[in-house]
Tab-separated table of C-alpha atoms and ligand atoms in Angstrom:
chain	number	residue	atom	x	y	z
A	1	UNK	CA	29.824	1.900	-29.086
A	2	UNK	CA	26.595	3.906	-29.510
A	3	UNK	CA	25.926	6.187	-26.557
A	4	UNK	CA	22.857	4.888	-24.743
A	5	UNK	CA	20.328	7.650	-24.213
A	6	UNK	CA	16.646	7.912	-23.151
A	7	UNK	CA	14.158	7.615	-26.108
A	8	UNK	CA	12.848	10.769	-27.608
A	9	UNK	CA	9.809	12.203	-25.820
A	10	UNK	CA	10.826	10.520	-22.491
A	11	UNK	CA	13.015	11.824	-19.625
A	12	UNK	CA	14.686	10.809	-16.488
A	13	UNK	CA	14.025	12.511	-13.044
A	14	UNK	CA	16.991	12.094	-10.903
A	15	UNK	CA	16.786	12.069	-7.168
A	16	UNK	CA	17.924	15.753	-6.800
A	17	UNK	CA	15.001	16.815	-8.943
A	18	UNK	CA	12.244	14.383	-7.881
A	19	UNK	CA	11.224	16.176	-4.716
A	20	UNK	CA	8.425	18.119	-6.447
A	21	UNK	CA	7.124	14.827	-7.924
A	22	UNK	CA	6.823	13.316	-4.453
A	23	UNK	CA	5.096	16.379	-3.118
A	24	UNK	CA	2.702	16.413	-6.024
A	25	UNK	CA	1.854	12.754	-5.563
A	26	UNK	CA	1.421	12.941	-1.815
A	27	UNK	CA	-0.711	16.069	-2.071
A	28	UNK	CA	-2.881	14.364	-4.516
A	29	UNK	CA	-3.310	11.219	-2.617
A	30	UNK	CA	-4.139	13.224	0.578
A	31	UNK	CA	-6.822	15.300	-1.190
A	32	UNK	CA	-8.539	12.418	-2.993
A	33	UNK	CA	-8.214	9.796	-0.212
A	34	UNK	CA	-9.774	12.339	1.991
A	35	UNK	CA	-12.863	12.204	-0.060
A	36	UNK	CA	-13.287	8.348	-0.141
A	37	UNK	CA	-11.169	7.502	-3.306
A	38	UNK	CA	-9.064	4.425	-2.953
A	39	UNK	CA	-5.849	3.721	-4.936
A	40	UNK	CA	-6.243	1.509	-7.980
A	41	UNK	CA	-3.319	-0.140	-9.916
A	42	UNK	CA	-3.918	-1.477	-13.459
A	43	UNK	CA	-1.485	-2.924	-15.968
A	44	UNK	CA	0.601	-0.626	-18.090
A	45	UNK	CA	-0.430	-2.604	-21.182
A	46	UNK	CA	-3.888	-3.914	-22.080
A	47	UNK	CA	-5.434	-5.860	-24.882
A	48	UNK	CA	-5.759	-3.297	-27.676
A	49	UNK	CA	-9.432	-3.733	-27.671
A	50	UNK	CA	-9.714	-1.975	-24.245
A	51	UNK	CA	-8.462	1.243	-25.825
A	52	UNK	CA	-10.183	0.901	-29.313
A	53	UNK	CA	-13.561	0.907	-27.555
A	54	UNK	CA	-12.979	4.285	-26.093
A	55	UNK	CA	-12.895	6.017	-29.350
A	56	UNK	CA	-11.876	4.679	-32.775
A	57	UNK	CA	-12.047	8.209	-34.228
A	58	UNK	CA	-9.865	10.001	-31.712
A	59	UNK	CA	-6.200	10.766	-32.600
A	60	UNK	CA	-5.094	9.227	-29.402
A	61	UNK	CA	-6.398	5.832	-30.483
A	62	UNK	CA	-6.029	6.109	-34.287
A	63	UNK	CA	-2.562	7.530	-34.493
A	64	UNK	CA	-0.793	7.791	-31.213
A	65	UNK	CA	-0.959	4.364	-29.671
A	66	UNK	CA	2.095	2.211	-28.939
A	67	UNK	CA	0.580	-1.021	-30.049
A	68	UNK	CA	2.379	-4.325	-30.904
A	69	UNK	CA	2.062	-8.015	-31.050
A	70	UNK	CA	3.804	-9.617	-28.089
A	71	UNK	CA	5.644	-12.877	-28.165
A	72	UNK	CA	2.390	-14.803	-27.635
A	73	UNK	CA	0.865	-13.127	-30.722
A	74	UNK	CA	-1.392	-10.919	-28.715
A	75	UNK	CA	-2.171	-7.488	-29.955
A	76	UNK	CA	-1.588	-5.271	-27.018
A	77	UNK	CA	-1.039	-1.427	-26.503
A	78	UNK	CA	0.740	0.654	-23.756
A	79	UNK	CA	-2.075	2.626	-22.241
A	80	UNK	CA	-2.562	6.046	-23.759
A	81	UNK	CA	-4.835	7.024	-20.767
A	82	UNK	CA	-6.133	5.158	-17.825
A	83	UNK	CA	-9.917	5.582	-17.757
A	84	UNK	CA	-10.337	2.727	-20.093
A	85	UNK	CA	-8.243	0.490	-17.885
A	86	UNK	CA	-10.188	1.422	-14.801
A	87	UNK	CA	-13.446	0.713	-16.601
A	88	UNK	CA	-12.124	-2.579	-17.799
A	89	UNK	CA	-11.107	-3.490	-14.184
A	90	UNK	CA	-14.618	-2.249	-13.051
A	91	UNK	CA	-16.354	-4.525	-15.462
A	92	UNK	CA	-14.110	-7.471	-14.704
A	93	UNK	CA	-14.364	-7.213	-10.939
A	94	UNK	CA	-17.854	-5.601	-10.511
A	95	UNK	CA	-17.227	-3.881	-7.153
A	96	UNK	CA	-20.131	-2.582	-5.259
A	97	UNK	CA	-21.074	0.967	-6.252
A	98	UNK	CA	-20.658	3.833	-5.647
A	99	UNK	CA	-17.010	2.875	-6.302
A	100	UNK	CA	-14.353	5.634	-6.249
A	101	UNK	CA	-10.768	4.986	-7.328
A	102	UNK	CA	-7.685	7.098	-7.844
A	103	UNK	CA	-4.605	6.402	-9.889
A	104	UNK	CA	-1.187	7.705	-10.614
A	105	UNK	CA	0.872	6.431	-13.581
A	106	UNK	CA	2.645	6.816	-16.905
A	107	UNK	CA	0.733	7.008	-20.077
A	108	UNK	CA	2.115	6.630	-23.636
A	109	UNK	CA	1.242	8.385	-26.765
A	110	UNK	CA	3.291	8.592	-29.903
A	111	UNK	CA	3.077	12.387	-30.293
A	112	UNK	CA	5.644	14.882	-31.612
A	113	UNK	CA	7.656	15.790	-28.543
A	114	UNK	CA	7.688	19.305	-27.593
A	115	UNK	CA	7.615	21.516	-24.363
A	116	UNK	CA	5.033	20.083	-22.111
A	117	UNK	CA	4.312	17.179	-24.553
A	118	UNK	CA	5.953	13.877	-24.119
A	119	UNK	CA	5.704	10.273	-25.388
A	120	UNK	CA	5.648	8.949	-21.874
A	121	UNK	CA	3.955	11.288	-19.449
A	122	UNK	CA	2.285	11.041	-16.031
A	123	UNK	CA	-1.218	11.356	-15.006
A	124	UNK	CA	-2.998	11.624	-11.775
A	125	UNK	CA	-6.764	10.753	-11.978
A	126	UNK	CA	-9.934	9.836	-10.159
A	127	UNK	CA	-12.946	7.861	-11.337
A	128	UNK	CA	-16.243	7.504	-9.546
A	129	UNK	CA	-18.742	4.777	-10.757
A	130	UNK	CA	-22.374	4.176	-10.130
A	131	UNK	CA	-23.920	7.585	-9.566
A	132	UNK	CA	-25.599	9.994	-11.888
A	133	UNK	CA	-25.929	12.641	-9.162
A	134	UNK	CA	-24.830	16.118	-10.444
A	135	UNK	CA	-23.357	16.681	-6.839
A	136	UNK	CA	-20.716	13.966	-7.591
A	137	UNK	CA	-19.660	15.981	-10.744
A	138	UNK	CA	-19.313	18.947	-8.397
A	139	UNK	CA	-17.224	16.787	-5.998
A	140	UNK	CA	-14.932	15.601	-8.766
A	141	UNK	CA	-14.431	19.013	-10.313
A	142	UNK	CA	-13.788	20.448	-6.768
A	143	UNK	CA	-11.246	17.909	-5.819
A	144	UNK	CA	-9.091	18.768	-8.877
A	145	UNK	CA	-9.423	22.401	-7.944
A	146	UNK	CA	-8.526	21.855	-4.411
A	147	UNK	CA	-5.505	19.807	-5.396
A	148	UNK	CA	-4.083	22.544	-7.622
A	149	UNK	CA	-4.837	25.239	-4.965
A	150	UNK	CA	-3.132	23.106	-2.260
A	151	UNK	CA	0.066	22.999	-4.410
A	152	UNK	CA	-0.045	26.667	-5.132
A	153	UNK	CA	-1.079	26.740	-8.761
A	154	UNK	CA	-2.849	30.053	-8.547
A	155	UNK	CA	-3.211	31.013	-12.170
A	156	UNK	CA	-5.954	28.592	-12.809
A	157	UNK	CA	-9.066	28.721	-14.858
A	158	UNK	CA	-11.976	26.120	-14.783
A	159	UNK	CA	-13.714	25.730	-18.042
A	160	UNK	CA	-17.060	24.119	-17.979
A	161	UNK	CA	-19.430	22.658	-20.680
A	162	UNK	CA	-22.152	20.026	-21.057
A	163	UNK	CA	-22.052	17.667	-23.995
A	164	UNK	CA	-25.681	16.516	-23.529
A	165	UNK	CA	-26.613	12.828	-23.552
A	166	UNK	CA	-28.229	10.136	-25.715
A	167	UNK	CA	-31.416	11.903	-25.849
A	168	UNK	CA	-30.177	15.396	-26.910
A	169	UNK	CA	-26.813	14.841	-28.472
A	170	UNK	CA	-28.063	13.143	-31.729
A	171	UNK	CA	-30.207	15.993	-32.666
A	172	UNK	CA	-27.563	18.587	-31.831
A	173	UNK	CA	-25.046	16.471	-33.817
A	174	UNK	CA	-27.304	16.601	-36.877
A	175	UNK	CA	-27.578	20.417	-36.567
A	176	UNK	CA	-23.819	20.589	-36.290
A	177	UNK	CA	-23.109	18.252	-39.239
A	178	UNK	CA	-25.513	20.253	-41.353
A	179	UNK	CA	-23.805	23.550	-40.353
A	180	UNK	CA	-20.304	22.252	-40.924
A	181	UNK	CA	-21.206	20.737	-44.323
A	182	UNK	CA	-22.521	24.084	-45.408
A	183	UNK	CA	-19.072	25.511	-44.548
A	184	UNK	CA	-16.970	22.482	-45.674
A	185	UNK	CA	-14.912	24.600	-48.167
A	186	UNK	CA	-13.833	26.843	-45.373
A	187	UNK	CA	-12.659	24.010	-42.950
A	188	UNK	CA	-9.071	22.798	-42.750
A	189	UNK	CA	-8.115	19.835	-44.915
A	190	UNK	CA	-8.226	17.273	-42.183
A	191	UNK	CA	-11.668	18.211	-40.910
A	192	UNK	CA	-13.376	19.005	-44.168
A	193	UNK	CA	-13.321	15.209	-44.703
A	194	UNK	CA	-14.116	14.120	-41.255
A	195	UNK	CA	-17.337	15.968	-40.515
A	196	UNK	CA	-19.666	12.982	-40.381
A	197	UNK	CA	-17.115	10.807	-38.540
A	198	UNK	CA	-16.670	13.076	-35.524
A	199	UNK	CA	-18.192	16.525	-35.944
A	200	UNK	CA	-17.400	17.440	-32.272
A	201	UNK	CA	-13.692	17.250	-32.975
A	202	UNK	CA	-13.987	20.132	-35.460
A	203	UNK	CA	-14.980	22.350	-32.457
A	204	UNK	CA	-11.675	21.437	-31.013
A	205	UNK	CA	-9.593	22.236	-34.158
A	206	UNK	CA	-6.957	24.923	-33.343
A	207	UNK	CA	-6.427	25.833	-37.118
A	208	UNK	CA	-7.662	29.373	-37.955
A	209	UNK	CA	-9.961	28.184	-40.887
A	210	UNK	CA	-11.907	25.861	-38.655
A	211	UNK	CA	-11.883	28.334	-35.768
A	212	UNK	CA	-13.832	30.971	-37.749
A	213	UNK	CA	-16.271	28.527	-38.947
A	214	UNK	CA	-16.810	27.185	-35.407
A	215	UNK	CA	-17.366	30.601	-34.072
A	216	UNK	CA	-20.841	30.570	-35.608
A	217	UNK	CA	-21.617	26.928	-35.111
A	218	UNK	CA	-24.614	25.690	-33.037
A	219	UNK	CA	-23.748	25.115	-29.416
A	220	UNK	CA	-24.706	21.957	-27.511
A	221	UNK	CA	-25.351	24.025	-24.395
A	222	UNK	CA	-28.296	25.782	-26.360
A	223	UNK	CA	-29.823	22.480	-27.222
A	224	UNK	CA	-29.836	20.466	-23.990
A	225	UNK	CA	-32.808	18.349	-23.101
A	226	UNK	CA	-34.591	19.170	-19.798
A	227	UNK	CA	-32.755	16.490	-17.802
A	228	UNK	CA	-29.357	17.580	-18.996
A	229	UNK	CA	-30.190	21.279	-18.479
A	230	UNK	CA	-31.331	20.532	-14.902
A	231	UNK	CA	-28.106	18.460	-14.359
A	232	UNK	CA	-26.040	21.309	-15.685
A	233	UNK	CA	-27.826	23.941	-13.498
A	234	UNK	CA	-27.168	21.841	-10.456
A	235	UNK	CA	-23.434	21.554	-11.250
A	236	UNK	CA	-23.247	25.380	-11.716
A	237	UNK	CA	-24.999	25.866	-8.400
A	238	UNK	CA	-22.734	23.505	-6.610
A	239	UNK	CA	-19.548	25.164	-7.846
A	240	UNK	CA	-20.908	28.576	-6.946
A	241	UNK	CA	-21.785	27.263	-3.445
A	242	UNK	CA	-18.130	26.152	-3.091
A	243	UNK	CA	-16.921	29.430	-4.409
A	244	UNK	CA	-15.117	27.833	-7.345
A	245	UNK	CA	-15.050	30.201	-10.210
A	246	UNK	CA	-15.701	28.871	-13.687
A	247	UNK	CA	-16.250	29.926	-17.191
A	248	UNK	CA	-18.682	28.290	-19.536
A	249	UNK	CA	-16.876	27.231	-22.592
A	250	UNK	CA	-19.461	26.036	-25.146
A	251	UNK	CA	-16.757	24.829	-27.485
A	252	UNK	CA	-15.048	22.682	-24.923
A	253	UNK	CA	-15.124	18.995	-26.223
A	254	UNK	CA	-12.885	16.345	-24.796
A	255	UNK	CA	-10.405	14.513	-27.079
A	256	UNK	CA	-12.033	11.163	-26.175
A	257	UNK	CA	-15.415	10.233	-27.498
A	258	UNK	CA	-17.152	8.859	-24.593
A	259	UNK	CA	-18.061	11.922	-22.590
A	260	UNK	CA	-21.630	12.896	-21.719
A	261	UNK	CA	-23.125	15.863	-19.974
A	262	UNK	CA	-20.468	17.707	-17.643
A	263	UNK	CA	-17.184	18.187	-19.331
A	264	UNK	CA	-14.442	20.398	-17.916
A	265	UNK	CA	-10.845	21.388	-18.128
A	266	UNK	CA	-8.414	23.125	-15.852
A	267	UNK	CA	-6.310	25.699	-17.760
A	268	UNK	CA	-3.068	27.103	-16.473
A	269	UNK	CA	-3.465	30.791	-17.361
A	270	UNK	CA	0.283	31.297	-16.839
A	271	UNK	CA	1.277	28.904	-19.532
A	272	UNK	CA	1.427	29.246	-23.288
A	273	UNK	CA	-1.739	27.985	-24.978
A	274	UNK	CA	-0.054	24.910	-26.468
A	275	UNK	CA	0.541	23.489	-23.091
A	276	UNK	CA	-2.019	25.304	-20.816
A	277	UNK	CA	-4.274	22.214	-20.558
A	278	UNK	CA	-3.428	21.055	-16.972
A	279	UNK	CA	-6.068	18.423	-16.820
A	280	UNK	CA	-9.622	17.696	-17.630
A	281	UNK	CA	-12.517	15.293	-17.277
A	282	UNK	CA	-16.201	14.781	-17.188
A	283	UNK	CA	-19.015	12.368	-17.201
A	284	UNK	CA	-18.876	9.325	-19.318
A	285	UNK	CA	-22.202	7.679	-18.623
A	286	UNK	CA	-22.093	5.601	-21.762
A	287	UNK	CA	-18.642	4.151	-21.567
A	288	UNK	CA	-19.151	1.168	-19.168
A	289	UNK	CA	-21.996	-0.177	-21.315
A	290	UNK	CA	-20.026	0.590	-24.509
A	291	UNK	CA	-17.203	-1.607	-23.125
A	292	UNK	CA	-19.556	-4.528	-22.350
A	293	UNK	CA	-20.455	-3.802	-18.764
A	294	UNK	CA	-23.733	-2.994	-17.022
A	295	UNK	CA	-25.184	0.346	-17.693
A	296	UNK	CA	-23.183	2.405	-15.089
A	297	UNK	CA	-22.859	6.238	-14.914
A	298	UNK	CA	-19.357	7.448	-14.263
A	299	UNK	CA	-17.388	10.669	-13.859
A	300	UNK	CA	-13.757	11.374	-13.449
A	301	UNK	CA	-10.675	13.436	-14.493
A	302	UNK	CA	-7.017	13.083	-15.484
A	303	UNK	CA	-4.399	15.662	-14.624
A	304	UNK	CA	-1.024	15.887	-16.338
A	305	UNK	CA	1.897	15.909	-13.749
A	306	UNK	CA	4.401	17.512	-16.146
A	307	UNK	CA	1.963	20.326	-16.834
A	308	UNK	CA	1.430	20.935	-13.112
A	309	UNK	CA	5.227	21.216	-12.616
A	310	UNK	CA	5.301	23.699	-15.485
A	311	UNK	CA	2.553	25.742	-14.009
A	312	UNK	CA	4.277	25.784	-10.692
A	313	UNK	CA	7.481	26.929	-12.369
A	314	UNK	CA	5.547	29.713	-14.149
A	315	UNK	CA	4.163	30.874	-10.954
A	316	UNK	CA	7.533	30.693	-9.263
A	317	UNK	CA	6.060	28.364	-6.613
A	318	UNK	CA	8.731	26.328	-4.785
A	319	UNK	CA	7.365	23.316	-3.069
A	320	UNK	CA	8.542	22.491	0.438
A	321	UNK	CA	11.484	20.148	0.387
A	322	UNK	CA	10.816	16.442	0.942
A	323	UNK	CA	11.954	15.678	4.536
A	324	UNK	CA	15.732	16.054	4.472
A	325	UNK	CA	18.166	13.816	6.400
A	326	UNK	CA	18.539	14.279	10.179
A	327	UNK	CA	22.195	13.104	10.245
A	328	UNK	CA	25.110	12.127	8.112
A	329	UNK	CA	27.794	9.835	9.687
A	330	UNK	CA	31.329	10.785	8.451
A	331	UNK	CA	33.485	7.847	8.926
A	332	UNK	CA	37.260	7.944	8.509
A	333	UNK	CA	38.110	5.258	11.057
A	334	UNK	CA	36.960	2.484	8.823
A	335	UNK	CA	35.921	0.245	11.623
A	336	UNK	CA	32.554	-1.166	12.701
A	337	UNK	CA	31.550	1.998	14.596
A	338	UNK	CA	30.009	3.883	11.705
A	339	UNK	CA	28.106	0.834	10.483
A	340	UNK	CA	26.656	0.226	14.000
A	341	UNK	CA	25.942	3.860	14.815
A	342	UNK	CA	24.021	4.276	11.499
A	343	UNK	CA	22.027	1.181	12.217
A	344	UNK	CA	21.159	2.404	15.785
A	345	UNK	CA	20.078	5.790	14.545
A	346	UNK	CA	17.977	4.323	11.806
A	347	UNK	CA	16.371	1.917	14.249
A	348	UNK	CA	15.483	4.831	16.513
A	349	UNK	CA	13.526	6.354	13.698
A	350	UNK	CA	16.145	8.945	12.433
A	351	UNK	CA	16.797	9.589	8.702
A	352	UNK	CA	20.490	8.907	8.294
A	353	UNK	CA	23.021	8.525	5.589
A	354	UNK	CA	26.744	7.837	5.900
A	355	UNK	CA	30.059	7.988	4.046
A	356	UNK	CA	31.539	4.828	2.577
A	357	UNK	CA	34.910	3.671	1.188
A	358	UNK	CA	36.988	5.617	3.776
A	359	UNK	CA	36.957	8.675	1.575
A	360	UNK	CA	38.709	11.704	2.703
A	361	UNK	CA	37.062	13.825	5.462
A	362	UNK	CA	36.755	16.716	2.959
A	363	UNK	CA	34.789	14.690	0.487
A	364	UNK	CA	32.510	13.103	3.153
A	365	UNK	CA	31.788	16.498	4.687
A	366	UNK	CA	30.857	17.809	1.159
A	367	UNK	CA	28.454	14.756	0.776
A	368	UNK	CA	27.077	15.543	4.218
A	369	UNK	CA	26.381	19.176	3.224
A	370	UNK	CA	24.846	18.068	-0.099
A	371	UNK	CA	22.509	15.638	1.635
A	372	UNK	CA	20.851	18.494	3.578
A	373	UNK	CA	21.421	16.654	6.839
A	374	UNK	CA	21.106	18.799	9.972
A	375	UNK	CA	23.886	17.010	11.970
A	376	UNK	CA	27.202	15.477	11.033
A	377	UNK	CA	28.290	12.546	13.282
A	378	UNK	CA	32.052	12.116	12.990
A	379	UNK	CA	34.030	9.023	13.646
A	380	UNK	CA	37.739	9.359	13.163
A	381	UNK	CA	40.490	7.112	14.608
A	382	UNK	CA	40.488	9.001	17.939
A	383	UNK	CA	36.761	8.725	18.394
A	384	UNK	CA	36.866	4.982	17.497
A	385	UNK	CA	39.594	4.414	20.085
A	386	UNK	CA	37.807	6.413	22.796
A	387	UNK	CA	34.302	5.177	22.129
A	388	UNK	CA	33.082	8.617	21.425
A	389	UNK	CA	31.228	10.359	18.411
A	390	UNK	CA	32.015	13.953	17.152
A	391	UNK	CA	28.899	15.893	16.559
A	392	UNK	CA	28.402	19.050	14.589
A	393	UNK	CA	25.365	21.083	13.508
A	394	UNK	CA	25.707	21.646	9.776
A	395	UNK	CA	22.876	24.234	9.657
A	396	UNK	CA	23.735	26.299	12.691
A	397	UNK	CA	27.585	25.888	12.479
A	398	UNK	CA	29.382	26.141	15.832
A	399	UNK	CA	32.050	23.852	17.275
A	400	UNK	CA	32.306	20.116	17.032
A	401	UNK	CA	31.418	18.522	20.374
A	402	UNK	CA	32.284	15.025	21.588
A	403	UNK	CA	29.591	12.637	22.983
A	404	UNK	CA	30.060	9.132	24.279
A	405	UNK	CA	28.794	6.496	21.867
A	406	UNK	CA	26.366	5.261	24.543
A	407	UNK	CA	24.741	8.735	24.716
A	408	UNK	CA	24.767	9.777	20.997
A	409	UNK	CA	21.201	8.662	20.172
A	410	UNK	CA	19.863	10.719	23.076
A	411	UNK	CA	21.971	13.607	22.128
A	412	UNK	CA	20.772	13.518	18.431
A	413	UNK	CA	17.214	13.367	19.722
A	414	UNK	CA	17.862	16.353	21.950
A	415	UNK	CA	19.430	18.472	19.167
A	416	UNK	CA	16.755	17.743	16.755
A	417	UNK	CA	14.102	18.686	19.285
B	501	LIG	P1	-6.254	13.743	-21.881
B	501	LIG	O1	-6.212	12.316	-21.380
B	501	LIG	O2	-5.879	13.955	-23.283
B	501	LIG	O3	-7.526	14.442	-21.509
B	501	LIG	O4	-5.156	14.562	-21.095
B	501	LIG	C1	-5.258	14.948	-19.786
B	501	LIG	C2	-4.087	15.760	-19.312
B	501	LIG	O5	-2.917	15.006	-19.562
B	501	LIG	C3	-3.889	16.967	-20.285
B	501	LIG	O6	-4.617	18.038	-19.767
B	501	LIG	C4	-2.391	17.161	-20.102
B	501	LIG	O7	-2.158	17.893	-18.799
B	501	LIG	C5	-1.887	15.869	-20.007
B	501	LIG	N1	-1.280	15.331	-21.287
B	501	LIG	C6	-1.906	14.701	-22.303
B	501	LIG	N2	-1.022	14.425	-23.275
B	501	LIG	C7	0.193	14.674	-22.795
B	501	LIG	C8	1.515	14.613	-23.273
B	501	LIG	N3	1.830	14.011	-24.537
B	501	LIG	N4	2.611	14.997	-22.505
B	501	LIG	C9	2.304	15.600	-21.333
B	501	LIG	N5	1.153	15.736	-20.820
B	501	LIG	C10	0.048	15.238	-21.480
């Protein structure tokens, strides 16, 4: 029989290794819920149209989507990112604005798997709808920053740019197209033929040919209209006021088409450049309307969980363990006592596991050690007959004591302080 394995570009996280995932998630929810964002859940798959509207010309949508016809002949796709789903939900339910939501979930992209790049990966994100205020951009950028810092990602750089808006981007785009066309021969094969379609993407190309052309290209930041320039100034001022350092990166464009004005990326400077993009986001004032909703400004970010864990590893940060067990009940009497004691302790609010199957004391003590439990509570045939429980501190060592069954819950509470 063929051995069953996880698909390429995916992975399992077993309980022994999932502690950091839990800490990352709980830290994120604490930081963003503390700023008024509420959890949103959206489907893992959507009608393909939801994603097509975010950017027909991006690789994520053109080449990397897991799309298929379902058994009802509907053309659906696994979400490659979650902003589009949140926008779809916003348009469908029309909540009162300002509306702030956070999410955590798997995203799917058919990419070539490599370190830090998977086909199913996990993002944490926030989206805020209904305000064009630059102070909201600052809030969003600052929440991501604060989250990374709370986890201990210290080698962190914030890159910032403005992509202009509908009134200044078209003129800039023309300038850029003219410039790129005059250098068409020097561009990489892919971009030489895609200048008109999405000139901003050329700015993002990592190939050396494009890189040298792009170095001399006109920059949006030098061609902002007055409103966009004022907005950008206010964002810079806000970040300075919060003592969040940033670097203006005029070539920073986001992979997805719908961004306007503020755009930003968090880079992990302790990681190799292929995987140093920890997360990013920006304003997408045009997307809600482009997807058929009312004109609604919006801003948000998406952060990659796998990348965060890589950055923590690179910085040798160990996250605090998720609360370990209080006690482990070792049972080699095989009667009702272990079952009942475990239930009493759990009902009293303690975190308790136990041995099963009447395994040997040695194997149960090993399991107790592995569990990280502070106390072992031992029920052998003698204890079962006498109505007592043996108790031993697994962290401090020392002798095993005997406590009557009626007093054991109080004794556990006393020992755990
Ligand atoms: P994007 O939605 O492309 O802006 O990506 C936001 C963040 O998600 C990136 O900065 C990465 O941290 C993460 N990310 C994107 N694609 C992948 C992938 N294939 N595997 C792991 N993380 C990813």
